[in-house]
The first five atom37 places (N, CA, C, CB, O) and aatype in JSON, in Angstrom:
{
  "aatype": [12, 1, 10, 10, 3, 1, 9, 19, 6, 11, 15, 10, 10, 13, 3, 13, 18, 7, 6, 10, 10, 16, 5, 8, 5, 11, 6, 19, 18, 7, 6, 18, 9, 5, 2, 3, 10, 15, 14, 16, 6, 9, 0, 19, 10, 1, 7, 9, 15, 1, 5, 7, 0, 18, 3, 10, 9, 11, 1, 4, 6, 11, 9, 10, 16, 3, 18, 6, 2, 1, 10, 8, 10, 19, 6, 8, 13, 5, 11, 19, 11, 11, 16, 19, 0, 15, 9, 8, 16, 4, 0, 6, 6, 9, 0, 6, 4, 3, 3, 11, 15, 9, 19, 1, 6, 11, 9, 0, 5, 9, 0, 6, 10, 15, 15, 2, 9, 10, 6, 6, 18],
  "atom_mask": [
    [1, 1, 1, 1, 1],
    [1, 1, 1, 1, 1],
    [1, 1, 1, 1, 1],
    [1, 1, 1, 1, 1],
    [1, 1, 1, 1, 1],
    [1, 1, 1, 1, 1],
    [1, 1, 1, 1, 1],
    [1, 1, 1, 1, 1],
    [1, 1, 1, 1, 1],
    [1, 1, 1, 1, 1],
    [1, 1, 1, 1, 1],
    [1, 1, 1, 1, 1],
    [1, 1, 1, 1, 1],
    [1, 1, 1, 1, 1],
    [1, 1, 1, 1, 1],
    [1, 1, 1, 1, 1],
    [1, 1, 1, 1, 1],
    [1, 1, 1, 0, 1],
    [1, 1, 1, 1, 1],
    [1, 1, 1, 1, 1],
    [1, 1, 1, 1, 1],
    [1, 1, 1, 1, 1],
    [1, 1, 1, 1, 1],
    [1, 1, 1, 1, 1],
    [1, 1, 1, 1, 1],
    [1, 1, 1, 1, 1],
    [1, 1, 1, 1, 1],
    [1, 1, 1, 1, 1],
    [1, 1, 1, 1, 1],
    [1, 1, 1, 0, 1],
    [1, 1, 1, 1, 1],
    [1, 1, 1, 1, 1],
    [1, 1, 1, 1, 1],
    [1, 1, 1, 1, 1],
    [1, 1, 1, 1, 1],
    [1, 1, 1, 1, 1],
    [1, 1, 1, 1, 1],
    [1, 1, 1, 1, 1],
    [1, 1, 1, 1, 1],
    [1, 1, 1, 1, 1],
    [1, 1, 1, 1, 1],
    [1, 1, 1, 1, 1],
    [1, 1, 1, 1, 1],
    [1, 1, 1, 1, 1],
    [1, 1, 1, 1, 1],
    [1, 1, 1, 1, 1],
    [1, 1, 1, 0, 1],
    [1, 1, 1, 1, 1],
    [1, 1, 1, 1, 1],
    [1, 1, 1, 1, 1],
    [1, 1, 1, 1, 1],
    [1, 1, 1, 0, 1],
    [1, 1, 1, 1, 1],
    [1, 1, 1, 1, 1],
    [1, 1, 1, 1, 1],
    [1, 1, 1, 1, 1],
    [1, 1, 1, 1, 1],
    [1, 1, 1, 1, 1],
    [1, 1, 1, 1, 1],
    [1, 1, 1, 1, 1],
    [1, 1, 1, 1, 1],
    [1, 1, 1, 1, 1],
    [1, 1, 1, 1, 1],
    [1, 1, 1, 1, 1],
    [1, 1, 1, 1, 1],
    [1, 1, 1, 1, 1],
    [1, 1, 1, 1, 1],
    [1, 1, 1, 1, 1],
    [1, 1, 1, 1, 1],
    [1, 1, 1, 1, 1],
    [1, 1, 1, 1, 1],
    [1, 1, 1, 1, 1],
    [1, 1, 1, 1, 1],
    [1, 1, 1, 1, 1],
    [1, 1, 1, 1, 1],
    [1, 1, 1, 1, 1],
    [1, 1, 1, 1, 1],
    [1, 1, 1, 1, 1],
    [1, 1, 1, 1, 1],
    [1, 1, 1, 1, 1],
    [1, 1, 1, 1, 1],
    [1, 1, 1, 1, 1],
    [1, 1, 1, 1, 1],
    [1, 1, 1, 1, 1],
    [1, 1, 1, 1, 1],
    [1, 1, 1, 1, 1],
    [1, 1, 1, 1, 1],
    [1, 1, 1, 1, 1],
    [1, 1, 1, 1, 1],
    [1, 1, 1, 1, 1],
    [1, 1, 1, 1, 1],
    [1, 1, 1, 1, 1],
    [1, 1, 1, 1, 1],
    [1, 1, 1, 1, 1],
    [1, 1, 1, 1, 1],
    [1, 1, 1, 1, 1],
    [1, 1, 1, 1, 1],
    [1, 1, 1, 1, 1],
    [1, 1, 1, 1, 1],
    [1, 1, 1, 1, 1],
    [1, 1, 1, 1, 1],
    [1, 1, 1, 1, 1],
    [1, 1, 1, 1, 1],
    [1, 1, 1, 1, 1],
    [1, 1, 1, 1, 1],
    [1, 1, 1, 1, 1],
    [1, 1, 1, 1, 1],
    [1, 1, 1, 1, 1],
    [1, 1, 1, 1, 1],
    [1, 1, 1, 1, 1],
    [1, 1, 1, 1, 1],
    [1, 1, 1, 1, 1],
    [1, 1, 1, 1, 1],
    [1, 1, 1, 1, 1],
    [1, 1, 1, 1, 1],
    [1, 1, 1, 1, 1],
    [1, 1, 1, 1, 1],
    [1, 1, 1, 1, 1],
    [1, 1, 1, 1, 1],
    [1, 1, 1, 1, 1],
    [1, 1, 1, 1, 1]
  ],
  "atom_positions": [
    [[6.82, 8.99, -11.16], [6.91, 8.11, -10.01], [8.1, 7.17, -10.21], [5.59, 7.3, -9.81], [8.29, 6.6, -11.29]],
    [[8.9, 7.03, -9.16], [10.07, 6.16, -9.23], [9.65, 4.7, -9.33], [10.97, 6.38, -8.01], [8.56, 4.32, -8.91]],
    [[10.55, 3.88, -9.88], [10.29, 2.46, -10.04], [9.97, 1.8, -8.71], [11.48, 1.77, -10.7], [9.02, 1.02, -8.61]],
    [[10.75, 2.11, -7.69], [10.52, 1.5, -6.37], [9.14, 1.88, -5.83], [11.61, 1.93, -5.37], [8.45, 1.05, -5.24]],
    [[8.75, 3.14, -6.03], [7.42, 3.58, -5.58], [6.32, 2.82, -6.3], [7.26, 5.09, -5.82], [5.31, 2.45, -5.69]],
    [[6.5, 2.58, -7.59], [5.49, 1.82, -8.36], [5.41, 0.38, -7.87], [5.82, 1.84, -9.87], [4.33, -0.19, -7.78]],
    [[6.55, -0.21, -7.56], [6.58, -1.59, -7.07], [5.86, -1.67, -5.72], [8.04, -2.11, -6.94], [5.06, -2.57, -5.49]],
    [[6.15, -0.72, -4.83], [5.5, -0.7, -3.52], [4.0, -0.49, -3.68], [6.1, 0.41, -2.61], [3.2, -1.15, -3.02]],
    [[3.61, 0.42, -4.57], [2.18, 0.68, -4.79], [1.47, -0.57, -5.31], [2.0, 1.83, -5.79], [0.39, -0.91, -4.83]],
    [[2.07, -1.26, -6.28], [1.46, -2.49, -6.81], [1.35, -3.55, -5.73], [2.29, -3.05, -8.0], [0.35, -4.27, -5.65]],
    [[2.36, -3.65, -4.89], [2.35, -4.62, -3.8], [1.26, -4.3, -2.79], [3.72, -4.65, -3.11], [0.56, -5.2, -2.32]],
    [[1.11, -3.02, -2.45], [0.05, -2.62, -1.52], [-1.33, -2.89, -2.11], [0.19, -1.14, -1.15], [-2.22, -3.37, -1.41]],
    [[-1.51, -2.58, -3.38], [-2.8, -2.85, -4.02], [-3.12, -4.33, -3.96], [-2.79, -2.36, -5.48], [-4.26, -4.72, -3.7]],
    [[-2.12, -5.16, -4.2], [-2.33, -6.61, -4.15], [-2.64, -7.06, -2.72], [-1.09, -7.35, -4.68], [-3.5, -7.91, -2.51]],
    [[-1.92, -6.49, -1.75], [-2.17, -6.84, -0.35], [-3.6, -6.49, 0.07], [-1.18, -6.13, 0.57], [-4.26, -7.27, 0.76]],
    [[-4.06, -5.33, -0.34], [-5.39, -4.87, 0.07], [-6.52, -5.51, -0.72], [-5.47, -3.38, -0.08], [-7.56, -5.85, -0.14]],
    [[-6.34, -5.69, -2.01], [-7.45, -6.11, -2.87], [-7.24, -7.45, -3.57], [-7.7, -5.06, -3.9], [-8.11, -7.9, -4.31]],
    [[-6.12, -8.09, -3.34], [-5.8, -9.34, -4.05], [-6.84, -10.43, -3.87], [0.0, 0.0, 0.0], [-7.07, -11.23, -4.78]],
    [[-7.45, -10.47, -2.7], [-8.46, -11.51, -2.44], [-9.71, -11.33, -3.3], [-8.85, -11.51, -0.95], [-10.53, -12.24, -3.4]],
    [[-9.86, -10.18, -3.92], [-11.01, -9.93, -4.78], [-10.78, -10.41, -6.21], [-11.34, -8.45, -4.77], [-11.7, -10.38, -7.03]],
    [[-9.56, -10.84, -6.51], [-9.26, -11.41, -7.82], [-9.7, -12.88, -7.85], [-7.75, -11.29, -8.15], [-9.9, -13.5, -6.81]],
    [[-9.84, -13.41, -9.05], [-10.11, -14.85, -9.16], [-8.87, -15.6, -8.68], [-10.49, -15.26, -10.63], [-7.79, -15.02, -8.58]],
    [[-9.02, -16.86, -8.39], [-7.89, -17.67, -7.92], [-6.75, -17.65, -8.93], [-8.33, -19.11, -7.64], [-5.59, -17.5, -8.56]],
    [[-7.08, -17.82, -10.21], [-6.06, -17.82, -11.26], [-5.37, -16.46, -11.35], [-6.7, -18.18, -12.63], [-4.14, -16.39, -11.42]],
    [[-6.14, -15.39, -11.33], [-5.56, -14.05, -11.38], [-4.65, -13.82, -10.17], [-6.67, -12.98, -11.42], [-3.55, -13.28, -10.3]],
    [[-5.12, -14.22, -9.0], [-4.36, -14.04, -7.77], [-3.03, -14.79, -7.83], [-5.18, -14.52, -6.56], [-1.99, -14.26, -7.43]],
    [[-3.05, -16.01, -8.33], [-1.82, -16.8, -8.42], [-0.83, -16.18, -9.39], [-2.14, -18.23, -8.85], [0.34, -16.02, -9.07]],
    [[-1.32, -15.83, -10.58], [-0.42, -15.26, -11.6], [0.11, -13.9, -11.16], [-1.15, -15.13, -12.95], [1.32, -13.65, -11.24]],
    [[-0.76, -13.04, -10.69], [-0.31, -11.71, -10.27], [0.59, -11.81, -9.04], [-1.52, -10.8, -9.99], [1.53, -11.04, -8.9]],
    [[0.3, -12.75, -8.15], [1.15, -12.98, -6.99], [2.55, -13.4, -7.39], [0.0, 0.0, 0.0], [3.53, -12.97, -6.78]],
    [[2.65, -14.24, -8.41], [3.97, -14.65, -8.9], [4.72, -13.45, -9.47], [3.85, -15.75, -9.98], [5.94, -13.33, -9.31]],
    [[3.99, -12.57, -10.12], [4.59, -11.37, -10.71], [5.04, -10.4, -9.62], [3.6, -10.69, -11.65], [6.15, -9.89, -9.67]],
    [[4.17, -10.14, -8.64], [4.46, -9.13, -7.61], [5.33, -9.7, -6.49], [3.15, -8.6, -7.01], [6.35, -9.1, -6.15]],
    [[4.95, -10.82, -5.94], [5.64, -11.34, -4.75], [6.92, -12.1, -5.07], [4.72, -12.25, -3.98], [7.89, -12.03, -4.32]],
    [[6.93, -12.81, -6.2], [8.1, -13.61, -6.54], [8.96, -12.97, -7.62], [7.68, -14.97, -6.99], [9.98, -13.53, -8.04]],
    [[8.54, -11.77, -8.08], [9.28, -11.01, -9.08], [9.55, -11.8, -10.36], [10.59, -10.55, -8.48], [10.62, -11.68, -10.96]],
    [[8.56, -12.61, -10.77], [8.71, -13.35, -12.01], [8.26, -12.48, -13.18], [7.89, -14.66, -11.98], [7.34, -11.67, -13.04]],
    [[8.92, -12.65, -14.31], [8.55, -11.91, -15.51], [7.37, -12.6, -16.19], [9.76, -11.81, -16.5], [7.08, -13.76, -15.89]],
    [[6.67, -11.9, -17.08], [5.6, -12.57, -17.83], [6.08, -13.81, -18.56], [4.98, -11.6, -18.82], [5.34, -14.8, -18.66]],
    [[7.29, -13.79, -19.07], [7.84, -14.96, -19.76], [8.01, -16.13, -18.8], [9.19, -14.61, -20.42], [7.66, -17.26, -19.13]],
    [[8.55, -15.85, -17.61], [8.74, -16.91, -16.61], [7.39, -17.47, -16.16], [9.52, -16.38, -15.4], [7.25, -18.68, -15.98]],
    [[6.42, -16.6, -15.99], [5.08, -17.03, -15.58], [4.46, -17.89, -16.68], [4.18, -15.82, -15.26], [3.82, -18.9, -16.4]],
    [[4.64, -17.48, -17.92], [4.09, -18.22, -19.06], [4.65, -19.64, -19.09], [4.4, -17.5, -20.38], [3.9, -20.6, -19.27]],
    [[5.95, -19.77, -18.92], [6.58, -21.1, -18.93], [6.07, -21.92, -17.75], [8.13, -20.97, -18.86], [5.72, -23.09, -17.92]],
    [[6.01, -21.32, -16.58], [5.55, -22.01, -15.37], [4.1, -22.46, -15.49], [5.7, -21.1, -14.16], [3.75, -23.55, -15.05]],
    [[3.26, -21.63, -16.08], [1.83, -21.89, -16.18], [1.4, -22.58, -17.46], [1.09, -20.61, -16.05], [0.25, -23.02, -17.58]],
    [[2.29, -22.68, -18.43], [1.93, -23.3, -19.7], [0.99, -22.44, -20.53], [0.0, 0.0, 0.0], [0.13, -22.95, -21.25]],
    [[1.17, -21.12, -20.44], [0.38, -20.19, -21.24], [1.33, -19.35, -22.09], [-0.51, -19.28, -20.33], [2.55, -19.42, -21.91]],
    [[0.78, -18.58, -23.0], [1.64, -17.74, -23.83], [2.17, -16.56, -23.02], [0.88, -17.23, -25.06], [1.58, -16.16, -22.02]],
    [[3.3, -16.03, -23.48], [3.87, -14.86, -22.81], [2.89, -13.7, -22.9], [5.23, -14.48, -23.44], [2.72, -12.95, -21.94]],
    [[2.25, -13.55, -24.07], [1.27, -12.48, -24.25], [0.07, -12.66, -23.32], [0.8, -12.43, -25.71], [-0.46, -11.69, -22.78]],
    [[-0.34, -13.92, -23.13], [-1.44, -14.2, -22.21], [-1.09, -13.82, -20.78], [0.0, 0.0, 0.0], [-1.92, -13.24, -20.07]],
    [[0.13, -14.13, -20.37], [0.58, -13.78, -19.02], [0.66, -12.26, -18.88], [1.96, -14.42, -18.72], [0.22, -11.7, -17.87]],
    [[1.21, -11.6, -19.89], [1.33, -10.14, -19.86], [-0.05, -9.49, -19.79], [2.09, -9.64, -21.11], [-0.27, -8.58, -18.98]],
    [[-0.98, -9.95, -20.62], [-2.33, -9.38, -20.63], [-3.03, -9.6, -19.28], [-3.17, -10.02, -21.75], [-3.72, -8.7, -18.79]],
    [[-2.85, -10.77, -18.69], [-3.47, -11.06, -17.4], [-2.91, -10.15, -16.31], [-3.26, -12.53, -17.02], [-3.66, -9.65, -15.47]],
    [[-1.61, -9.92, -16.32], [-0.97, -9.02, -15.35], [-1.53, -7.61, -15.5], [0.57, -9.02, -15.53], [-1.88, -6.98, -14.5]],
    [[-1.62, -7.13, -16.72], [-2.15, -5.78, -16.97], [-3.61, -5.68, -16.55], [-1.99, -5.41, -18.45], [-4.03, -4.67, -15.99]],
    [[-4.39, -6.72, -16.82], [-5.8, -6.74, -16.43], [-5.93, -6.7, -14.9], [-6.5, -8.01, -17.0], [-6.77, -5.98, -14.37]],
    [[-5.09, -7.46, -14.21], [-5.1, -7.46, -12.74], [-4.73, -6.08, -12.2], [-4.12, -8.53, -12.18], [-5.35, -5.59, -11.26]],
    [[-3.72, -5.45, -12.8], [-3.34, -4.11, -12.36], [-4.5, -3.13, -12.51], [-2.13, -3.61, -13.16], [-4.73, -2.3, -11.64]],
    [[-5.21, -3.23, -13.61], [-6.36, -2.35, -13.83], [-7.47, -2.63, -12.81], [-6.91, -2.53, -15.27], [-8.06, -1.7, -12.26]],
    [[-7.74, -3.9, -12.57], [-8.78, -4.27, -11.6], [-8.44, -3.72, -10.22], [-8.95, -5.8, -11.53], [-9.28, -3.12, -9.56]],
    [[-7.19, -3.93, -9.79], [-6.77, -3.49, -8.46], [-6.78, -1.96, -8.36], [-5.37, -4.02, -8.14], [-7.17, -1.4, -7.33]],
    [[-6.36, -1.29, -9.41], [-6.38, 0.17, -9.43], [-7.81, 0.69, -9.39], [-5.66, 0.71, -10.68], [-8.1, 1.68, -8.72]],
    [[-8.71, 0.02, -10.1], [-10.12, 0.42, -10.07], [-10.71, 0.29, -8.67], [-10.94, -0.42, -11.07], [-11.48, 1.14, -8.22]],
    [[-10.36, -0.79, -7.97], [-10.82, -0.95, -6.58], [-10.31, 0.2, -5.72], [-10.36, -2.31, -6.0], [-11.07, 0.78, -4.94]],
    [[-9.03, 0.54, -5.87], [-8.46, 1.62, -5.08], [-9.13, 2.95, -5.41], [-6.95, 1.71, -5.31], [-9.39, 3.76, -4.51]],
    [[-9.41, 3.19, -6.68], [-10.06, 4.44, -7.08], [-11.45, 4.57, -6.47], [-10.15, 4.52, -8.6], [-11.94, 5.68, -6.25]],
    [[-12.09, 3.45, -6.21], [-13.43, 3.47, -5.6], [-13.38, 3.48, -4.07], [-14.22, 2.27, -6.07], [-14.17, 4.19, -3.43]],
    [[-12.48, 2.71, -3.49], [-12.49, 2.49, -2.05], [-11.44, 3.29, -1.27], [-12.29, 1.04, -1.78], [-11.65, 3.61, -0.09]],
    [[-10.33, 3.62, -1.89], [-9.26, 4.44, -1.28], [-8.66, 3.83, -0.01], [-9.8, 5.81, -0.96], [-8.21, 4.57, 0.87]],
    [[-8.65, 2.52, 0.1], [-8.11, 1.89, 1.31], [-6.6, 2.08, 1.44], [-8.43, 0.41, 1.3], [-6.11, 2.33, 2.54]],
    [[-5.87, 1.97, 0.34], [-4.42, 2.14, 0.38], [-4.09, 3.59, 0.72], [-3.77, 1.73, -0.97], [-3.19, 3.87, 1.51]],
    [[-4.81, 4.51, 0.11], [-4.6, 5.94, 0.38], [-4.81, 6.24, 1.87], [-5.56, 6.8, -0.47], [-4.0, 6.93, 2.48]],
    [[-5.88, 5.72, 2.44], [-6.15, 5.93, 3.87], [-5.09, 5.27, 4.73], [-7.54, 5.39, 4.24], [-4.65, 5.85, 5.73]],
    [[-4.67, 4.08, 4.36], [-3.63, 3.37, 5.1], [-2.35, 4.2, 5.13], [-3.36, 1.99, 4.48], [-1.74, 4.36, 6.19]],
    [[-1.94, 4.71, 3.98], [-0.7, 5.49, 3.92], [-0.82, 6.79, 4.73], [-0.35, 5.8, 2.47], [0.15, 7.22, 5.35]],
    [[-1.99, 7.39, 4.71], [-2.21, 8.62, 5.48], [-2.11, 8.33, 6.98], [-3.58, 9.23, 5.14], [-1.46, 9.08, 7.71]],
    [[-2.75, 7.26, 7.43], [-2.7, 6.9, 8.86], [-1.27, 6.51, 9.25], [-3.68, 5.75, 9.17], [-0.81, 6.85, 10.34]],
    [[-0.6, 5.8, 8.38], [0.78, 5.4, 8.67], [1.67, 6.62, 8.87], [1.33, 4.52, 7.53], [2.51, 6.65, 9.77]],
    [[1.49, 7.62, 8.03], [2.26, 8.86, 8.14], [1.94, 9.57, 9.45], [1.98, 9.79, 6.94], [2.84, 10.08, 10.12]],
    [[0.66, 9.6, 9.82], [0.26, 10.26, 11.07], [0.81, 9.52, 12.28], [-1.27, 10.34, 11.15], [1.26, 10.15, 13.24]],
    [[0.77, 8.2, 12.25], [1.32, 7.42, 13.36], [2.84, 7.64, 13.47], [1.01, 5.91, 13.16], [3.38, 7.67, 14.57]],
    [[3.51, 7.79, 12.35], [4.95, 8.08, 12.38], [5.19, 9.43, 13.05], [5.54, 8.09, 10.94], [6.16, 9.59, 13.8]],
    [[4.32, 10.4, 12.79], [4.45, 11.7, 13.44], [4.22, 11.59, 14.94], [3.45, 12.71, 12.83], [4.92, 12.22, 15.73]],
    [[3.25, 10.79, 15.34], [2.99, 10.55, 16.77], [4.22, 9.91, 17.41], [1.73, 9.65, 16.97], [4.63, 10.29, 18.51]],
    [[4.8, 8.95, 16.73], [5.99, 8.27, 17.25], [7.14, 9.27, 17.43], [6.42, 7.13, 16.28], [7.84, 9.23, 18.44]],
    [[7.33, 10.15, 16.46], [8.38, 11.17, 16.55], [8.15, 12.07, 17.75], [8.44, 12.0, 15.25], [9.08, 12.37, 18.5]],
    [[6.91, 12.5, 17.94], [6.58, 13.34, 19.11], [6.9, 12.61, 20.41], [5.1, 13.75, 19.08], [7.45, 13.2, 21.34]],
    [[6.54, 11.34, 20.48], [6.8, 10.56, 21.7], [8.3, 10.45, 21.96], [6.19, 9.15, 21.58], [8.73, 10.56, 23.11]],
    [[9.09, 10.25, 20.92], [10.55, 10.19, 21.09], [11.08, 11.54, 21.59], [11.23, 9.81, 19.77], [11.96, 11.59, 22.45]],
    [[10.54, 12.62, 21.03], [10.98, 13.95, 21.46], [10.62, 14.21, 22.92], [10.36, 15.03, 20.57], [11.39, 14.84, 23.64]],
    [[9.47, 13.75, 23.34], [9.06, 13.89, 24.74], [10.04, 13.12, 25.65], [7.61, 13.38, 24.95], [10.44, 13.62, 26.7]],
    [[10.4, 11.93, 25.24], [11.29, 11.1, 26.04], [12.66, 11.74, 26.24], [11.45, 9.73, 25.4], [13.33, 11.5, 27.24]],
    [[13.07, 12.57, 25.28], [14.4, 13.18, 25.34], [14.37, 14.61, 25.89], [15.03, 13.18, 23.97], [15.42, 15.26, 25.97]],
    [[13.21, 15.1, 26.26], [13.07, 16.51, 26.61], [12.81, 16.71, 28.11], [11.95, 17.14, 25.79], [12.04, 15.97, 28.72]],
    [[13.47, 17.71, 28.67], [13.25, 18.06, 30.08], [12.43, 19.33, 30.23], [14.59, 18.22, 30.79], [12.0, 19.66, 31.34]],
    [[12.21, 20.05, 29.14], [11.47, 21.31, 29.17], [9.97, 21.01, 29.17], [11.85, 22.21, 27.96], [9.42, 20.52, 28.19]],
    [[9.31, 21.32, 30.29], [7.89, 20.99, 30.45], [7.0, 21.66, 29.41], [7.42, 21.39, 31.84], [6.0, 21.08, 29.0]],
    [[7.35, 22.87, 28.98], [6.52, 23.55, 27.98], [6.59, 22.83, 26.63], [6.96, 25.02, 27.82], [5.59, 22.72, 25.93]],
    [[7.76, 22.33, 26.28], [7.91, 21.57, 25.03], [7.18, 20.24, 25.15], [9.41, 21.35, 24.69], [6.55, 19.78, 24.2]],
    [[7.28, 19.61, 26.32], [6.57, 18.35, 26.55], [5.07, 18.55, 26.39], [6.89, 17.78, 27.96], [4.4, 17.74, 25.75]],
    [[4.53, 19.61, 26.97], [3.09, 19.91, 26.84], [2.72, 20.14, 25.37], [2.71, 21.15, 27.68], [1.68, 19.68, 24.9]],
    [[3.57, 20.85, 24.66], [3.33, 21.12, 23.24], [3.29, 19.81, 22.44], [4.44, 22.06, 22.67], [2.42, 19.62, 21.59]],
    [[4.22, 18.92, 22.71], [4.28, 17.64, 22.01], [3.07, 16.77, 22.36], [5.58, 16.9, 22.35], [2.53, 16.08, 21.5]],
    [[2.67, 16.8, 23.6], [1.48, 16.04, 24.01], [0.25, 16.58, 23.3], [1.28, 16.1, 25.55], [-0.61, 15.81, 22.87]],
    [[0.16, 17.89, 23.17], [-0.96, 18.49, 22.42], [-0.93, 18.05, 20.96], [-0.91, 20.04, 22.52], [-1.98, 17.8, 20.36]],
    [[0.27, 17.97, 20.38], [0.38, 17.5, 18.98], [-0.09, 16.05, 18.86], [1.85, 17.63, 18.48], [-0.81, 15.7, 17.93]],
    [[0.32, 15.22, 19.81], [-0.11, 13.82, 19.8], [-1.62, 13.73, 19.91], [0.56, 13.04, 20.96], [-2.25, 12.95, 19.19]],
    [[-2.21, 14.52, 20.79], [-3.67, 14.52, 20.96], [-4.36, 14.93, 19.66], [-4.08, 15.46, 22.12], [-5.35, 14.32, 19.26]],
    [[-3.84, 15.96, 19.02], [-4.44, 16.43, 17.76], [-4.31, 15.38, 16.66], [-3.79, 17.74, 17.32], [-5.27, 15.1, 15.95]],
    [[-3.12, 14.81, 16.53], [-2.9, 13.8, 15.48], [-3.78, 12.57, 15.71], [-1.43, 13.38, 15.45], [-4.37, 12.05, 14.76]],
    [[-3.86, 12.12, 16.95], [-4.68, 10.94, 17.23], [-6.16, 11.25, 17.04], [-4.43, 10.43, 18.65], [-6.92, 10.38, 16.6]],
    [[-6.58, 12.46, 17.36], [-7.98, 12.86, 17.13], [-8.3, 12.85, 15.64], [-8.24, 14.26, 17.73], [-9.39, 12.44, 15.23]],
    [[-7.36, 13.3, 14.83], [-7.56, 13.29, 13.38], [-7.8, 11.86, 12.86], [-6.35, 13.91, 12.67], [-8.66, 11.63, 12.02]],
    [[-7.03, 10.93, 13.38], [-7.22, 9.53, 12.99], [-8.6, 9.05, 13.41], [-6.13, 8.62, 13.6], [-9.32, 8.45, 12.61]],
    [[-8.96, 9.31, 14.66], [-10.24, 8.85, 15.17], [-11.42, 9.48, 14.44], [-10.34, 9.14, 16.65], [-12.43, 8.81, 14.2]],
    [[-11.31, 10.74, 14.08], [-12.4, 11.41, 13.34], [-12.59, 10.81, 11.96], [-12.11, 12.91, 13.22], [-13.71, 10.71, 11.46]],
    [[-11.49, 10.41, 11.34], [-11.57, 9.85, 10.0], [-12.21, 8.46, 10.0], [-10.18, 9.79, 9.37], [-12.81, 8.04, 9.01]],
    [[-12.07, 7.76, 11.12], [-12.62, 6.41, 11.19], [-13.72, 6.38, 12.21], [-11.54, 5.37, 11.53], [-14.32, 5.33, 12.43]]
  ]
}
């Protein structure tokens, strides 16, 4: 997994499950994820050891990953986002198309994609 993908994944996990962390965990992990602070910078800011900051960050990552492994909210979000992007592409293609058979085909694709979303939820 690329570095950028890992950063996005950690950010999404925090967005979805961050409220389930303790206030202290949320603040420290938020500084790490949202403000891009290093464990050393967090340690200085918080008056804790660098090792303590590092351990807390790793513990938060494990907690958030465990929530995702149980609930799959981020996975479902990404799947729906991808499907909505496909619907958007179909709509753009319809807007640019004069061929009625292609328009009908794209409308059928939109109906199928939207039905898939509705069935899942």
